[in-house]
Structures are given as C-alpha cells and as structure tokens.
C-alpha cells in the first residue's frame, strides 16, 4: 500500500517539476518576444526621429539663408507648424525653469481652480537645498490644507498675519524664513566639512542658537568658546556673538575682537576659514 | 539563451542612446531656431493661435494640444513675473555636457526689475545618483546697468564669489523697491512744493535740495542713500546737510547748523521719512 502511495507522490512531483520547467521555458520565450518587439518599436522611433531632425535641419538652413517659406507644400507646412510650436513651447519652458532657479516658487493650480500647490525651493551660496510644499484651499477663504514645512517655522503666525491680506507678501516672507533656515543649517554642515577641528557643542532644530569650540594651538588645550544667537529668523547672519575662554586676555585681545566682528558680518564657515588663514585658530 | 538575451539588451541600449542623441540634436535645432528667428516666425504662430480660437477643425490634435500648452505656460510666466517682480526679456540655454548621471547647462539671462536692468550668466550642474540628486551653480557672472548700482559693487563681487543666485535676485528686488519708493517720494515733494524743492540730479538720484526763495544762501540737502551690505542687507540711510552763508552763520546763536543733522536723525526715528522731510520743507515755507 505504502509503495503504491509513494509512487503516486513521486509521479505527482515529477509532473509538477515538468510543469515548472515548461513554465520557465515559456517565460523565457515570452521575454525574448518582448525584447524583439521593443527593439522594433525603438527602431521605428529612431527612423522617425532621424527624418524629423533632417527636416528640422533643412528648415533651420532655409531660415538662416533668409529663404521664404513655401506654404504650398502642405505636408511640409504641417511639419513646420509643429516645429514652430514646439520651439515656442521650449522657449517658454526654459523661461519657466529659469524663474524656478532664480526665484524659487512653483505654483500648480488644480483643474477647477479650487486649490493651489506651492513649492518653495531653498538655496544657499549656489547649492540648491530642500524643497518645501504647501497646499492651499481656495474655495471660500484661502486656507492651508497640507504642508511639509518644519514645525520650527512659525507658519501659523505668518499665515494669520499675511495670508488673507496679501498672498504675495505671505509667499515672500515664508520663502525668506525657509531659505534662512536652510542657509543656517547648511552653514553648520559646512563647518563640519571644511573645518574639522571645530567642535559643535550645541545647536537646535531652528538653527538659531549655535555654540562651538575652536582650538587655538595644536598641542595645548587652549580653546575659545563661541556662542552665536540668530535673533532675526529671516537672516542667515547672527544678531549676537559671544566669545569666551579660560584665557581671559585672549578673549579680550584685539585679534579676537576682530574675529567677533567677522562672525557677526559673514557666514560662520567663511569667518572660520578666514580665522584659520590668519592663524587665530587651527 | 543567455547570450541571445544579452545581444538583444545591448541592441536595445544602443537604440536608446541613438534616440537620446537625436532628441538632443532636435532640441538644439529647435532652441536655435527660436533664438535666431523668433520674430520672423511670430506671424506664422499667430495665425495658428487664431485658428484655434475660432475653433477651426482643420487643426490636428497634437497641434491643438501644443497650443494649449503654450497658452498655459504663458499664463504661468505672467504670474511668475508678477510674484517675483522680475521681468526676463531674454533667456539663452546651452547644454554643455549631458550623460546619464550629470548634466551641465549654461544660462544667460537679460531682464529688469522695476527700472533696473541686469544681465546674468551662470552654469548649472545637475547630478542624479540612484539615491540622491544635487544641483549646484558654478560660474556666476553679473552685469548691472544704471547709476543706482555704483554702491552695489561689494555686494555683487561677494555674490559672484559665493555663487549666490537666489540671494542676488532677492536683494535686487528689495533694492529696486527701495529705489522706486525713493524716486516716488522725491517726485511727490517736487510736485507739491515746486518753489522750494530742487532735484539737481533728477528723481532717480540720491539728492534733494530744500531752499526757500526768501533765503537764497541757505540750503538744506538731504542725501538718501540705499546701501547694500556684502551679505545683501538693504538699508536706506538719510542724512541732512545744511549750508549757510557767512553772515547767517554769525547769527546762528543756537548753532542750528551743527545740531541739524542729529536732530534730523531723531526726527526720522520718530516720524519716519516722509513726515520728517515734509516738516523740514514746511520750516522754510513762511
């Protein structure tokens, strides 16, 4: 009885195995068929593009030579219309890209004008940083429905003060806050990247409070503690700089008075680089 | 089976590369046509737009869609100009390098903000990795036109050094708003008190002179500077300078000439610019 049953099981297993490999074979064949089809499609696309590009080059040459455009050749003219429209659209799209690169807002309205989504680009010293988004409901009054603005930015207060009265002013001030935040964050990153010897003691989410320690000389323990407070959240520069050190005379020296001014007037990483160059820190 | 698949995949990749090259070539022809012949072709485009407006059925579907895209993009651009305060009159884009990972494009822009014109050139590097993307400005060049810009040299050098494109345009907008405000205020006072107020360098300058026709030698000059710090902080600064002929100086027992500038500064703090200037003007109108 057992042997018969086992045989049945083996047969069943053999059958499944055959079905499995047959399935794999079929899969491979299907895959090859797909590749063949894709290649045919791309070949056709390539031929079409080659022809279009040649016609486009002809058109460009004709225009460059100042030849009149013949409207009788209807087929050619249809193509010409398309090219002209494409060229005008490309020009406009370039302008759109540029506005995003220099100003940073991207506004997309929903189909019926019921809501609008605004993207805020941030950048600091040529490096593009995070993008934040805000969705606003336009139906009765302008209201913010969704956003990914970090909680440390006073969004509610700004919306209360500006949103209903002046949409443009609201966008501007929010962008200022976001860009300043991104700028302050980036400066801390740059300190770590460019000046490894400086130790960051304290910083916060809003990046408006920064304490770091600079070494004066290689071998000794002599160090200076700098505290930067950023009172104006729309700025990347501190409003107060405090210099402290165990060595009182050092902290009061004219060199460090100069350094204090430097830290007030330029971004942290630039100030520290200058200080290292003149030998104030290592 | 493996090698067959490999061969097909390679052919596929080759075709894709050829298509990319062809598309890039098309793009550059299209850009160059619109750049060099934009004006001439505008008439042809206008005919097409009119056809679409009238609901002409002869327009093919994709032509019609292109026209819709164009009008939508034009609408967005008008909004961008309004919100940013910056009008771009010319924009040239050139792709310097393009491969799977990295794209470098060069932009040259001409435009103006209020009545201040600029020309900006920069290169944008775009690197796309599998898990991160990076966009950076390299090579920034700024050319400014106009008398108002003589005080901006330090700021512009710093912006070019740090490639701070955003900061440049943000500051430019703030600066032109202040310039416009100054020009409107000066113009307003000139029109309200034509006998007393003189603008020796026009309403776009920094200087306003107040002189009563009854006291010819005595003039009050207001210098309205708009300074921009290296890091882009825009600050208007007003100063008062008084001139009196010697005879009048001898009679100046209260030392008005020396104390006037300081008094004006205090006045500004309390009453603001317009009220302070108005009170100065009124003081000589008797």
Coordinates of C-alpha atoms in Angstrom, one line a residue:
Chain A
X1 CA 0.0 0.0 0.0
X2 CA 2.7 2.4 1.1
X3 CA 4.8 1.8 -2.0
X4 CA 1.9 2.5 -4.3
X5 CA 1.1 5.7 -2.4
X6 CA 4.8 6.8 -2.6
X7 CA 4.9 6.1 -6.3
X8 CA 1.8 8.3 -6.7
X9 CA 3.6 11.0 -4.8
X10 CA 6.7 10.7 -6.9
X11 CA 4.7 10.8 -10.1
X12 CA 2.9 13.8 -8.9
X13 CA 6.2 15.5 -8.0
X14 CA 7.7 14.6 -11.5
X15 CA 4.6 16.1 -13.1
X16 CA 4.9 19.3 -11.1
X17 CA 8.7 19.5 -12.0
X18 CA 8.0 19.2 -15.7
X19 CA 5.2 21.8 -15.5
X20 CA 7.6 24.1 -13.7
X21 CA 10.4 23.9 -16.2
X22 CA 7.9 24.2 -19.0
X23 CA 6.6 27.3 -17.4
X24 CA 10.2 28.7 -17.1
X25 CA 10.8 28.0 -20.7
X26 CA 7.6 29.7 -21.7
X27 CA 8.6 32.7 -19.6
X28 CA 12.0 33.0 -21.3
X29 CA 10.3 32.8 -24.7
X30 CA 7.9 35.5 -23.8
X31 CA 10.7 37.7 -22.5
X32 CA 12.6 37.3 -25.8
X33 CA 9.4 38.2 -27.7
X34 CA 9.0 41.3 -25.6
X35 CA 12.6 42.4 -26.3
X36 CA 12.2 41.8 -30.0
X37 CA 9.0 43.9 -30.0
X38 CA 10.7 46.7 -28.0
X39 CA 13.6 46.8 -30.5
X40 CA 11.2 47.0 -33.4
X41 CA 9.4 49.9 -31.7
X42 CA 12.6 51.8 -31.0
X43 CA 13.9 51.2 -34.5
X44 CA 10.8 52.8 -35.9
X45 CA 11.1 55.7 -33.4
X46 CA 14.7 56.2 -34.4
X47 CA 13.8 56.3 -38.1
X48 CA 11.1 58.8 -37.4
X49 CA 13.4 61.0 -35.3
X50 CA 16.2 60.9 -37.9
X51 CA 13.7 62.0 -40.6
X52 CA 12.3 64.8 -38.3
X53 CA 15.7 66.0 -37.4
X54 CA 16.8 66.1 -41.0
X55 CA 13.7 68.1 -41.9
X56 CA 14.3 70.4 -39.0
X57 CA 17.9 71.0 -40.1
X58 CA 16.6 71.8 -43.6
X59 CA 14.2 74.3 -42.1
X60 CA 16.9 75.9 -40.0
X61 CA 19.2 76.2 -43.0
X62 CA 16.4 77.8 -45.1
X63 CA 15.7 80.3 -42.3
X64 CA 19.4 81.1 -41.8
X65 CA 19.8 81.8 -45.5
X66 CA 16.8 84.0 -45.5
X67 CA 14.8 81.9 -48.0
X68 CA 11.0 82.3 -47.9
X69 CA 8.9 79.5 -46.5
X70 CA 6.8 77.8 -49.2
X71 CA 3.3 77.4 -47.9
X72 CA 2.1 75.3 -50.9
X73 CA 3.9 72.1 -49.7
X74 CA 1.1 71.4 -47.3
X75 CA 2.8 68.4 -45.7
X76 CA 6.0 70.3 -45.1
X77 CA 4.0 73.2 -43.7
X78 CA 2.2 71.0 -41.3
X79 CA 5.5 69.8 -40.0
X80 CA 6.8 73.4 -39.9
X81 CA 3.8 74.4 -37.7
X82 CA 4.6 71.6 -35.3
X83 CA 8.3 72.6 -35.2
X84 CA 7.5 76.2 -34.6
X85 CA 5.0 75.5 -31.9
X86 CA 7.5 73.1 -30.2
X87 CA 10.2 75.7 -30.4
X88 CA 8.0 78.3 -28.9
X89 CA 6.9 75.9 -26.1
X90 CA 10.6 75.0 -25.4
X91 CA 11.5 78.7 -25.2
X92 CA 8.6 79.2 -22.7
X93 CA 9.6 76.1 -20.7
X94 CA 13.2 77.4 -20.4
X95 CA 11.9 80.7 -19.0
X96 CA 9.8 78.7 -16.5
X97 CA 12.9 76.7 -15.4
X98 CA 14.8 79.9 -15.0
X99 CA 12.1 81.5 -12.8
X100 CA 12.3 78.4 -10.6
X101 CA 16.1 78.7 -10.5
X102 CA 16.2 82.4 -9.6
X103 CA 13.0 82.9 -7.5
X104 CA 12.1 79.5 -6.3
X105 CA 8.2 79.3 -6.3
X106 CA 6.4 76.8 -8.4
X107 CA 2.6 77.2 -8.4
X108 CA 0.4 74.5 -9.7
X109 CA -3.4 75.1 -9.7
X110 CA -5.9 72.3 -9.6
X111 CA -8.1 71.9 -12.6
X112 CA -11.1 73.8 -11.3
X113 CA -9.1 76.4 -9.5
X114 CA -10.2 75.0 -6.2
X115 CA -6.8 74.6 -4.7
X116 CA -3.2 75.6 -5.4
X117 CA 0.0 73.8 -4.6
X118 CA 3.1 76.0 -4.0
X119 CA 6.7 74.6 -3.9
X120 CA 9.4 76.6 -2.2
X121 CA 12.9 76.0 -3.3
X122 CA 15.7 76.8 -0.9
X123 CA 19.3 77.5 -1.8
X124 CA 22.5 78.8 0.0
X125 CA 25.6 80.0 -1.8
X126 CA 24.8 78.3 -5.1
X127 CA 23.8 75.0 -3.6
X128 CA 20.2 74.0 -4.0
X129 CA 18.8 72.5 -0.8
X130 CA 15.4 71.2 0.3
X131 CA 12.1 71.9 -1.4
X132 CA 9.0 72.5 0.8
X133 CA 5.4 72.2 -0.4
X134 CA 2.2 73.9 0.7
X135 CA -1.3 73.2 -0.5
X136 CA -3.9 75.8 -0.2
X137 CA -7.7 75.6 -0.4
X138 CA -9.1 78.4 -2.4
X139 CA -12.8 77.8 -2.1
X140 CA -14.2 80.2 0.4
X141 CA -11.2 81.9 2.0
X142 CA -7.6 81.0 1.4
X143 CA -6.6 78.2 3.9
X144 CA -3.7 76.0 4.2
X145 CA -4.7 72.3 3.8
X146 CA -1.5 70.3 3.7
X147 CA 2.2 71.1 4.0
X148 CA 5.6 69.7 4.9
X149 CA 7.0 72.9 6.4
X150 CA 9.1 72.0 9.5
X151 CA 7.3 72.8 12.8
X152 CA 10.1 75.2 13.9
X153 CA 9.0 77.7 11.3
X154 CA 6.1 79.9 12.6
X155 CA 3.8 79.0 9.7
X156 CA 0.5 79.7 11.6
X157 CA 1.6 83.1 12.7
X158 CA 2.8 84.1 9.3
X159 CA -0.5 82.8 7.7
X160 CA -2.5 84.8 10.3
X161 CA -0.6 88.0 9.6
X162 CA -0.3 87.9 5.8
X163 CA -2.3 85.2 4.0
X164 CA -5.7 86.9 3.8
X165 CA -4.4 90.4 3.2
X166 CA -1.6 89.9 0.7
X167 CA -0.9 86.5 -0.9
X168 CA 2.4 87.6 -2.5
X169 CA 3.7 89.0 0.8
X170 CA 2.9 85.7 2.5
X171 CA 4.8 83.7 -0.1
X172 CA 7.7 86.1 0.2
X173 CA 8.0 86.1 3.9
X174 CA 7.6 82.3 4.1
X175 CA 10.3 81.9 1.5
X176 CA 12.6 84.2 3.5
X177 CA 12.1 82.1 6.6
X178 CA 12.6 78.8 4.8
X179 CA 15.7 80.0 2.9
X180 CA 17.2 81.5 6.1
X181 CA 16.6 78.2 7.9
X182 CA 18.2 76.2 5.1
X183 CA 21.1 78.6 5.0
X184 CA 21.8 78.4 8.7
X185 CA 21.6 74.6 8.6
X186 CA 23.9 74.5 5.6
X187 CA 26.5 76.7 7.4
X188 CA 26.7 74.1 10.2
X189 CA 27.2 71.3 7.7
X190 CA 29.9 73.4 6.0
X191 CA 31.7 73.9 9.3
X192 CA 31.9 70.1 9.8
X193 CA 33.0 69.7 6.2
X194 CA 35.6 72.4 5.8
X195 CA 36.9 72.9 9.3
X196 CA 37.2 69.6 11.1
X197 CA 39.0 71.0 14.1
X198 CA 35.9 73.0 15.3
X199 CA 33.7 71.1 17.7
X200 CA 30.0 71.9 17.7
X201 CA 28.8 71.9 21.3
X202 CA 25.2 72.9 20.9
X203 CA 22.7 73.5 18.2
X204 CA 18.9 73.4 17.8
X205 CA 16.3 72.5 15.2
X206 CA 15.6 76.1 14.3
X207 CA 19.4 76.6 13.9
X208 CA 19.1 79.9 15.7
X209 CA 21.5 79.0 18.5
X210 CA 24.9 77.7 17.9
X211 CA 27.8 77.0 20.3
X212 CA 31.1 75.8 19.1
X213 CA 34.7 75.4 20.4
X214 CA 37.8 76.4 18.4
X215 CA 41.3 75.2 19.2
X216 CA 43.9 77.9 19.3
X217 CA 47.0 75.8 19.1
X218 CA 47.8 72.2 18.1
X219 CA 49.3 70.8 21.3
X220 CA 47.8 72.8 24.1
X221 CA 44.3 72.6 25.4
X222 CA 43.7 76.3 24.8
X223 CA 40.3 76.8 23.3
X224 CA 37.7 79.5 22.7
X225 CA 34.0 79.0 23.0
X226 CA 31.8 81.0 20.6
X227 CA 28.1 81.4 21.0
X228 CA 26.0 82.7 18.1
X229 CA 22.5 83.8 18.5
X230 CA 20.3 84.4 15.5
X231 CA 17.6 86.8 16.6
X232 CA 16.2 87.5 13.1
X233 CA 14.8 84.3 11.7
X234 CA 14.8 85.7 8.2
X235 CA 18.5 86.2 8.2
X236 CA 21.5 83.9 7.8
X237 CA 23.7 86.1 10.0
X238 CA 23.7 86.1 13.8
X239 CA 22.5 89.1 15.8
X240 CA 24.8 88.4 18.8
X241 CA 28.2 86.8 19.1
X242 CA 29.8 86.0 22.5
X243 CA 33.4 84.9 22.8
X244 CA 34.6 83.1 26.0
X245 CA 37.8 81.5 27.0
X246 CA 39.6 80.4 30.2
X247 CA 42.4 82.6 29.0
X248 CA 40.7 86.0 29.6
X249 CA 43.4 88.1 27.9
X250 CA 43.0 86.0 24.7
X251 CA 39.2 86.6 24.7
X252 CA 39.8 90.3 25.1
X253 CA 42.6 90.6 22.6
X254 CA 42.2 92.9 19.6
X255 CA 42.5 89.9 17.3
X256 CA 39.5 88.2 18.9
X257 CA 37.6 91.5 18.9
X258 CA 38.1 91.4 15.1
X259 CA 37.0 87.8 15.0
X260 CA 33.9 88.7 16.8
X261 CA 33.0 91.3 14.2
X262 CA 33.9 88.8 11.5
X263 CA 31.4 86.2 13.0
X264 CA 28.7 88.9 13.0
X265 CA 29.2 90.0 9.5
X266 CA 29.9 86.9 7.5
X267 CA 28.5 83.3 7.4
X268 CA 30.1 81.1 10.1
X269 CA 32.1 78.8 7.7
X270 CA 33.6 81.8 5.8
X271 CA 34.5 83.5 9.1
X272 CA 36.2 80.4 10.5
X273 CA 38.1 79.8 7.2
X274 CA 39.4 83.4 7.4
X275 CA 40.3 82.9 11.1
X276 CA 42.3 79.8 10.3
X277 CA 44.1 81.5 7.4
X278 CA 45.3 84.3 9.7
X279 CA 46.3 81.9 12.4
X280 CA 43.7 82.7 15.0
X281 CA 42.6 79.1 15.1
X282 CA 43.9 75.7 13.9
Chain B
X1 CA 19.6 31.6 -24.3
X2 CA 21.6 33.9 -22.1
X3 CA 23.7 35.3 -24.9
X4 CA 20.7 35.9 -27.1
X5 CA 19.1 37.9 -24.3
X6 CA 22.4 39.8 -23.8
X7 CA 22.6 40.6 -27.5
X8 CA 19.0 41.9 -27.6
X9 CA 19.6 44.0 -24.5
X10 CA 22.7 45.5 -26.0
X11 CA 20.9 46.4 -29.2
X12 CA 18.1 48.0 -27.1
X13 CA 20.6 50.1 -25.2
X14 CA 22.3 51.2 -28.4
X15 CA 19.0 52.2 -29.9
X16 CA 18.1 54.2 -26.8
X17 CA 21.4 56.0 -26.9
X18 CA 21.0 56.9 -30.6
X19 CA 17.5 58.2 -29.8
X20 CA 18.8 60.3 -27.0
X21 CA 21.4 61.8 -29.2
X22 CA 18.9 62.5 -31.9
X23 CA 16.5 64.1 -29.5
X24 CA 19.2 66.3 -28.1
X25 CA 20.1 67.4 -31.6
X26 CA 16.5 68.2 -32.3
X27 CA 16.3 70.2 -29.1
X28 CA 19.3 72.3 -30.0
X29 CA 17.9 73.0 -33.5
X30 CA 14.6 74.0 -32.0
X31 CA 16.3 76.3 -29.5
X32 CA 18.5 77.8 -32.1
X33 CA 15.6 78.5 -34.5
X34 CA 13.5 80.2 -31.8
X35 CA 16.5 82.2 -30.7
X36 CA 17.6 83.5 -34.2
X37 CA 14.3 83.6 -36.0
X38 CA 11.7 84.1 -33.2
X39 CA 10.5 87.4 -34.5
X40 CA 10.0 86.3 -38.1
X41 CA 8.1 83.2 -37.1
X42 CA 5.7 85.0 -34.7
X43 CA 3.4 85.8 -37.6
X44 CA 3.0 82.1 -38.5
X45 CA 2.4 81.2 -34.9
X46 CA -0.3 84.0 -34.5
X47 CA -2.2 82.5 -37.5
X48 CA -2.2 79.2 -35.7
X49 CA -3.4 80.7 -32.5
X50 CA -6.2 82.5 -34.3
X51 CA -7.3 79.2 -36.0
X52 CA -7.6 77.5 -32.6
X53 CA -9.5 80.4 -31.1
X54 CA -12.1 80.2 -33.9
X55 CA -12.4 76.5 -33.3
X56 CA -11.1 75.6 -36.7
X57 CA -11.5 71.9 -37.2
X58 CA -8.5 71.6 -39.5
X59 CA -6.1 71.7 -36.7
X60 CA -4.6 68.3 -35.9
X61 CA -5.0 67.1 -32.3
X62 CA -1.3 67.4 -31.4
X63 CA -1.0 70.8 -32.8
X64 CA -4.0 71.8 -30.8
X65 CA -2.5 70.4 -27.6
X66 CA 0.7 72.2 -28.2
X67 CA -1.2 75.5 -28.5
X68 CA -3.0 74.7 -25.2
X69 CA 0.4 74.0 -23.5
X70 CA 1.8 77.3 -24.8
X71 CA -1.1 79.4 -23.5
X72 CA -1.0 77.7 -20.1
X73 CA 2.8 78.2 -19.8
X74 CA 2.4 81.9 -20.9
X75 CA -0.2 82.3 -18.1
X76 CA 2.2 80.8 -15.6
X77 CA 5.0 83.0 -16.7
X78 CA 2.9 86.2 -16.3
X79 CA 2.2 85.0 -12.7
X80 CA 5.8 84.3 -12.1
X81 CA 6.8 87.8 -13.3
X82 CA 4.2 89.3 -11.1
X83 CA 5.2 87.4 -7.9
X84 CA 8.9 87.7 -8.4
X85 CA 8.9 91.3 -9.6
X86 CA 11.5 90.3 -12.2
X87 CA 10.9 90.6 -15.9
X88 CA 13.0 88.4 -18.1
X89 CA 13.4 89.7 -21.6
X90 CA 16.0 87.2 -23.0
X91 CA 17.0 83.7 -22.0
X92 CA 19.6 81.5 -23.7
X93 CA 20.2 78.0 -22.6
X94 CA 23.0 75.9 -23.8
X95 CA 23.7 72.3 -22.8
X96 CA 27.4 71.9 -22.3
X97 CA 27.5 68.3 -21.1
X98 CA 24.9 65.6 -20.8
X99 CA 25.2 62.0 -19.8
X100 CA 23.3 59.5 -17.7
X101 CA 24.4 61.0 -14.5
X102 CA 25.5 64.6 -15.0
X103 CA 24.1 67.5 -16.9
X104 CA 25.7 70.9 -17.2
X105 CA 23.8 73.8 -18.7
X106 CA 24.7 77.3 -19.3
X107 CA 22.2 80.1 -18.8
X108 CA 22.4 83.7 -20.0
X109 CA 19.6 86.0 -18.9
X110 CA 18.7 89.6 -19.6
X111 CA 16.0 91.4 -17.8
X112 CA 14.9 94.1 -15.4
X113 CA 13.4 94.7 -12.0
X114 CA 11.4 97.9 -11.9
X115 CA 13.7 100.2 -13.8
X116 CA 17.0 98.5 -13.0
X117 CA 18.5 96.3 -15.8
X118 CA 20.7 93.2 -15.4
X119 CA 22.5 90.6 -17.3
X120 CA 23.3 87.3 -15.5
X121 CA 25.3 84.4 -16.7
X122 CA 25.7 81.1 -14.8
X123 CA 26.3 77.4 -15.2
X124 CA 24.1 74.8 -13.5
X125 CA 25.4 71.4 -12.7
X126 CA 22.8 68.7 -12.1
X127 CA 24.0 65.3 -10.8
X128 CA 21.5 62.4 -10.4
X129 CA 22.6 59.4 -8.5
X130 CA 20.5 56.4 -7.7
X131 CA 19.5 57.7 -4.2
X132 CA 20.3 61.4 -4.3
X133 CA 20.3 64.4 -6.5
X134 CA 22.4 67.5 -6.4
X135 CA 22.0 70.9 -8.1
X136 CA 24.7 73.5 -7.9
X137 CA 25.5 76.8 -9.5
X138 CA 29.1 77.2 -10.8
X139 CA 30.4 80.2 -12.6
X140 CA 28.2 83.2 -11.8
X141 CA 28.6 86.5 -13.6
X142 CA 26.5 89.6 -13.0
X143 CA 26.4 92.8 -15.0
X144 CA 24.3 95.7 -13.8
X145 CA 23.3 98.8 -15.6
X146 CA 22.4 102.1 -14.1
X147 CA 23.6 104.9 -11.8
X148 CA 21.9 103.3 -8.8
X149 CA 24.4 100.5 -8.9
X150 CA 27.6 102.3 -8.0
X151 CA 27.1 101.3 -4.4
X152 CA 26.5 97.6 -5.2
X153 CA 30.0 96.6 -6.3
X154 CA 30.9 95.0 -3.0
X155 CA 27.7 93.0 -2.9
X156 CA 28.0 91.9 -6.5
X157 CA 31.6 90.7 -6.0
X158 CA 30.5 88.7 -3.0
X159 CA 27.6 87.1 -4.8
X160 CA 29.8 86.1 -7.7
X161 CA 32.3 84.6 -5.3
X162 CA 29.8 82.6 -3.4
X163 CA 27.6 81.8 -6.5
X164 CA 24.5 83.0 -4.5
X165 CA 22.0 83.4 -7.3
X166 CA 18.9 83.4 -5.1
X167 CA 20.4 86.0 -2.8
X168 CA 21.2 88.2 -5.7
X169 CA 17.7 88.3 -7.1
X170 CA 16.1 88.6 -3.7
X171 CA 18.3 91.5 -2.8
X172 CA 17.8 93.1 -6.3
X173 CA 14.1 93.1 -5.8
X174 CA 14.3 94.7 -2.3
X175 CA 16.8 97.2 -3.6
X176 CA 14.7 98.2 -6.6
X177 CA 11.6 98.5 -4.4
X178 CA 13.5 100.9 -2.1
X179 CA 14.8 102.9 -5.2
X180 CA 11.2 103.1 -6.5
X181 CA 10.0 104.3 -3.2
X182 CA 12.7 106.9 -3.0
X183 CA 12.0 108.1 -6.5
X184 CA 8.3 108.4 -5.9
X185 CA 8.8 110.3 -2.7
X186 CA 11.2 112.7 -4.2
X187 CA 8.9 113.3 -7.2
X188 CA 5.9 113.8 -4.9
X189 CA 7.7 116.5 -2.9
X190 CA 9.0 118.2 -6.0
X191 CA 5.4 118.4 -7.4
X192 CA 3.9 119.5 -4.1
X193 CA 6.5 122.3 -3.3
X194 CA 7.9 123.2 -6.7
X195 CA 9.4 126.5 -5.5
X196 CA 11.2 125.1 -2.6
X197 CA 12.3 121.6 -3.6
X198 CA 15.0 121.0 -6.2
X199 CA 16.2 117.7 -7.6
X200 CA 19.6 118.6 -9.1
X201 CA 20.2 115.1 -10.5
X202 CA 16.6 114.1 -11.2
X203 CA 14.2 112.0 -9.3
X204 CA 16.2 108.8 -9.6
X205 CA 19.2 110.3 -7.7
X206 CA 20.1 110.5 -4.0
X207 CA 19.9 114.2 -3.5
X208 CA 17.1 116.5 -2.7
X209 CA 17.7 120.2 -2.0
X210 CA 15.4 122.4 0.0
X211 CA 15.8 126.1 -0.4
X212 CA 13.4 128.9 0.4
X213 CA 13.4 131.6 -2.3
X214 CA 13.4 134.2 0.5
X215 CA 16.7 132.9 1.9
X216 CA 18.9 132.3 -1.1
X217 CA 22.1 131.3 0.5
X218 CA 20.7 128.8 2.9
X219 CA 20.1 125.3 1.6
X220 CA 19.2 122.0 3.2
X221 CA 20.4 119.0 1.3
X222 CA 19.0 115.6 2.1
X223 CA 21.1 112.6 1.0
X224 CA 19.1 109.5 0.7
X225 CA 21.4 106.6 0.3
X226 CA 20.3 103.0 -0.1
X227 CA 23.2 100.9 1.0
X228 CA 23.5 97.1 0.4
X229 CA 25.9 95.2 2.6
X230 CA 28.2 92.5 1.3
X231 CA 25.7 89.9 2.6
X232 CA 22.7 91.5 1.0
X233 CA 21.2 93.6 3.8
X234 CA 19.4 96.5 2.2
X235 CA 19.2 99.7 4.4
X236 CA 18.1 103.2 3.5
X237 CA 20.2 105.9 5.2
X238 CA 19.2 109.5 5.2
X239 CA 21.5 112.4 6.1
X240 CA 20.9 116.1 6.3
X241 CA 23.5 118.7 5.4
X242 CA 23.0 122.4 5.9
X243 CA 24.7 125.3 4.1
X244 CA 24.5 128.9 5.2
X245 CA 26.4 132.0 4.0
X246 CA 28.8 133.5 6.5
X247 CA 26.6 136.3 7.5
X248 CA 23.8 133.9 8.5
X249 CA 26.3 131.7 10.3
X250 CA 27.3 134.6 12.5
X251 CA 23.7 135.0 13.5
X252 CA 23.4 131.3 14.2
X253 CA 23.3 131.6 18.0
X254 CA 21.5 128.3 18.6
X255 CA 24.1 126.5 16.5
X256 CA 21.4 125.2 14.2
X257 CA 23.9 124.2 11.5
X258 CA 25.8 121.8 13.7
X259 CA 22.8 120.3 15.5
X260 CA 20.5 120.0 12.5
X261 CA 21.9 116.6 11.2
X262 CA 21.5 114.9 14.6
X263 CA 18.0 116.5 15.0
X264 CA 17.0 115.2 11.6
X265 CA 18.1 111.7 12.6
X266 CA 16.0 111.8 15.7
X267 CA 13.1 113.1 13.7
X268 CA 13.4 110.2 11.3
X269 CA 13.3 107.7 14.1
X270 CA 10.1 109.1 15.5
X271 CA 8.1 110.3 12.4
X272 CA 9.6 108.3 9.5
X273 CA 10.9 109.6 6.2
X274 CA 8.0 111.4 4.6
X275 CA 6.8 113.2 7.7
X276 CA 10.3 114.3 8.6
X277 CA 11.1 115.7 5.1
X278 CA 7.7 117.4 5.0
X279 CA 8.3 119.1 8.3
X280 CA 11.8 120.3 7.0
X281 CA 10.2 121.8 3.9
X282 CA 7.4 123.4 5.9
X283 CA 10.0 125.0 8.2
X284 CA 11.3 127.1 5.3
X285 CA 7.9 128.0 3.9
X286 CA 6.9 131.2 5.6

